């Protein structure tokens, strides 16, 4: 099993507003026959609070991503591919793989830095797919739609979409907690000192703030999607969020999606964040727009579903192999 | 302690579409000095799944409403009043105290039937207030706004408002459950046979359907506020719901609310249904419109908060007494 | 439907140590043909925090006990019987239907007061059964075992037994809460002022204290089954509790149980308090001792299972009718 | 930061009954000045489902153990030490660091293999302490008591003890789940195929079985501490478990513990597994036996408490340095 961990010195992340590192450790899985041929490349994006290196760590009772790939390839379930695991983590937990003045240029990091770096260092065939779960599924959708020249396929597992269901229900809890600390800045300051960063209602507040930093930045800061004084949703900010919801991105990127060789989307039918509804809404709308989507549901929730990569990895590899 | 239980034969509820009874047992509390004077009348509306008679039942460790009234009056915390406890229960759990072609004419039942009946049978001074908790708080707000000629004051405890926060988060769970049964009609049929009507996610589905029957009836049936196939919110139906949200009712009824002698609104600052946000939004908007609102928050959630009547009952009695 | 609510002036409860009332409102259901014949009598015991009158109150979507009885008798599912609903409630939530120097003589109240009173006032045939759910199931087991001359049958639904599983897991939480208040006396004083008597971990503490008052009284006070300082279980006190566990009562009362015409025991197979294990252990041991037990399990938990009375009431009536 | 990952080929784990690997990757942290001096050695034991390598993995928002050590040493909060992170993981989730015919010789692995290996390979001063959290805290207590010649100090964080509170409450849930699968062997077989090994009630069943394999082995299999048919606790098996409870081990090892330079024990005062009670009971009993124990409580629960190593690591290092 070969995994190289590239230490990428990102130019676009230098001086990023959150003070996050510009040196990024990026694991690259090389398939068994490497370097005998030329290989398609899969970019695997992690979910919120994750980063690429987590995917190569050994876990109790479950395979790391490289172990999974080795097994899939060895048992002929999947063709060979290079798999890159970017690190787009931020102090706020993640970047949604977007460029934002409040977090940094993570979209550029993946598309303009990692893609050419991988092509330069490894024997790729210049075919690429992007995939991920949760926020990584969102990133796959976003990068796939916006860069059909770069990626030829995408897989979105339980990805963030239909923000009315996946984010909005967190707002009341987020407001309560942020108010208690006297505003978002004070909340963040207190939060960075807490030993337990995600217990209780913290997830609602942290996720809402992180998404605001991604979807509604204002210079190096961000607009919250609600009025902290009353709790009412701020229609203007909410419009900005919604314009980045894959459901609405579809309106602008239908033609781009049609260029792809394949779009795979799935979700557990009991997803705690109601993302199965998002996937259904996306699929129905995409099909109305004439886009071919492979949509699946499975009987599970949002947690510990990396076994679904057994489904998407071979499909993406096949899309890229033109089979 | 005197409580008379009137068995009201409602004309407006005869032949109601849900087949609910038109005979309604309606407790009436009479104050200690009754019938020596003439008394203001408070209409106390129960929450979802409740009806007036529940308020006179003996409970472990807590006072019934008549016991509470007796204590408040005896200890001079409150002036005397007649208190009426309407029964607007339906097979779906409640009526929101509205007229709906799908449930029945509950607004008329209270305003056109109970009010004159009470005046006819008891020594009232024709001053009236309406109050309640949760769906009863909603009803108090609705009836107070729409009938300022009938009611001179209202108190809304943890009342349903800002539907984005109090109802919308239930939609994904409601959709899942309704789909599983093959639609709302089949769900209701199965539900009526279940021994446990509110366990697990049932509350989300039942409440959503009941609210649809109140807010978006279509003849004897109703429109769901979402597309069952995909889960997407139906913007047209949602507009109908929102037009009955107290936050929006304010636009049409600001002048009516100004006629009242008093508007009291409170909510626990940890309300599970986020109704404290609704109360804040309502209060801020009402004040911008020049309406005087007495707004309080208390450190509790949505459950077992009848002790808050100790606060509102004396205030309402005082409003009506012109003190 | 005829329900008479007897106001019993209990001699044995006068001056009880908790200062609870000696006047007890005791509903008595009379069957449709009453008083044309002579009828067996069923004593229905409520669970912790309950009292007889709760069983006649109207509820949303569920039958009261008298409504249930009327339906069962009308549809010939059950023969006629008088059903008595004792009130053995205490300030601590219940009495376990035991005589205790710390709570009062509730066993005597049922057996020596209610039984003769009912025989004196109503046309009984002097055949009696006792039944109940949860703490009421415990009471049914206890009274049935100790008074086979008084009761000829019993039914125990999800009754407290195998104290290792149903009470012991509460001890750590109870200790934490009682310590926080500075001991059981101070805890109780604070608790009696709380508006919410059973929220969060309160149930664990209140139930443990109430059981100590029943199972390990010391004069007017009681011994806790653990050392508050360290949390260690007090083996001596625990032995006193265990000697009142139906599993151990069996050792002393096997012969008494054999005198009964019928012993019915059931429990949900997902009981939150693990009482299904208790019922299995009891049944296995009873059968080893040669006692006939009708044991059933149903697919449910501990809550809202009054539909199981549809099963036990006809069976008990039949036992008493000698069919 | 220097961490060497030793790949230990364990002789005592060869042919272990669970078929777990005998090659064990064992990280060793070397302090900044290494190899200039001679250093005490700390053996850090992980909790259930853990293994040493997890402690060196990078995490979102929290330090790895080597990062923590570097910071503590750099800021002079702690003196220098070598820290070894053994891998005693098994297919069942852990070994409790015991020798068991059902799992393997993990006590021997640490004491007879790792200790001499470390002394042979590194510049140690032959002073050693053992510490850990949860099952690792149990292991620290066990190894410290049984090998006072090997270890001179121990720290037990939230360690398994007073089995009545930490294990027994799981039995009813474990029984339900094991019965559903038709016995422990069939349960394990099904469990090993589940993608989610610890969701819902699985933890109760898996932990109970794993502890049985450690505390009550029978050849290569094990005795469950209850009768699966009825759920009753098996007194004989339970005695075997209890004889390995640190509370009872104290009776046999009081003299051994007195030989140590230091015993540190702490626990969160809201531990979900009630281990704070265990720590209090242990401490009270140890002190009665004349053993000096440093006992602390902190306001937290059982999860994400690695920040407590900031407390124990410097203390242990100091104990070993004879200061």
Coordinates of C-alpha atoms in Angstrom, one line a residue, chain B residues 24-25 48-51 53-54 57-61 87 89-94 191 195-198 206 300-305 307, chain C residues 24-25 48-51 53-54 57-61 87 89-94 191 195-198 206 300-305 307:
Chain B
X24 CA -68.9 20.3 24.4
X25 CA -68.3 20.1 28.1
X48 CA -52.5 21.1 21.3
X49 CA -54.1 17.8 22.4
X50 CA -55.9 19.6 25.3
X51 CA -59.4 20.7 26.1
X53 CA -61.9 19.9 31.2
X54 CA -58.2 18.8 31.6
X57 CA -58.6 17.6 36.8
X58 CA -56.6 16.9 39.9
X59 CA -52.9 16.2 39.3
X60 CA -50.0 14.8 41.3
X61 CA -48.1 17.7 42.9
X87 CA -63.2 22.6 24.5
X89 CA -60.3 19.7 20.7
X90 CA -60.6 17.8 17.4
X91 CA -59.7 14.3 16.2
X92 CA -56.4 15.8 14.9
X93 CA -55.5 17.2 18.3
X94 CA -56.8 20.7 18.0
X191 CA -52.4 6.6 13.3
X195 CA -52.1 3.0 21.0
X196 CA -49.4 5.6 21.3
X197 CA -50.4 8.6 19.4
X198 CA -47.4 10.9 20.1
X206 CA -49.5 14.8 13.5
X300 CA -37.5 27.5 31.4
X301 CA -38.6 25.5 28.4
X302 CA -42.0 24.7 26.9
X303 CA -43.1 22.0 29.4
X304 CA -45.0 22.2 32.6
X305 CA -45.1 26.0 32.8
X307 CA -47.0 28.4 37.0
Chain C
X24 CA -59.2 9.7 50.1
X25 CA -61.4 10.0 47.0
X48 CA -45.9 5.8 41.0
X49 CA -47.2 9.4 41.1
X50 CA -50.7 8.1 40.4
X51 CA -54.0 7.8 42.4
X53 CA -59.1 9.4 40.4
X54 CA -56.6 9.8 37.5
X57 CA -60.4 11.4 34.0
X58 CA -61.1 12.0 30.3
X59 CA -57.9 12.0 28.1
X60 CA -57.2 13.0 24.6
X61 CA -57.4 10.0 22.3
X87 CA -55.8 6.4 46.3
X89 CA -50.6 8.6 46.8
X90 CA -48.2 10.2 49.1
X91 CA -46.1 13.4 49.1
X92 CA -43.2 11.3 47.9
X93 CA -45.2 10.0 44.9
X94 CA -46.5 6.7 46.2
X191 CA -37.8 19.5 45.6
X195 CA -42.3 23.6 39.6
X196 CA -41.1 20.5 37.7
X197 CA -40.9 17.6 40.0
X198 CA -39.8 14.9 37.5
X206 CA -37.2 11.0 44.0
X300 CA -43.6 -2.3 23.7
X301 CA -41.9 -0.4 26.5
X302 CA -43.1 0.9 29.9
X303 CA -45.2 3.9 28.7
X304 CA -48.8 4.2 27.8
X305 CA -49.6 0.6 28.0
X307 CA -54.3 -1.1 26.5

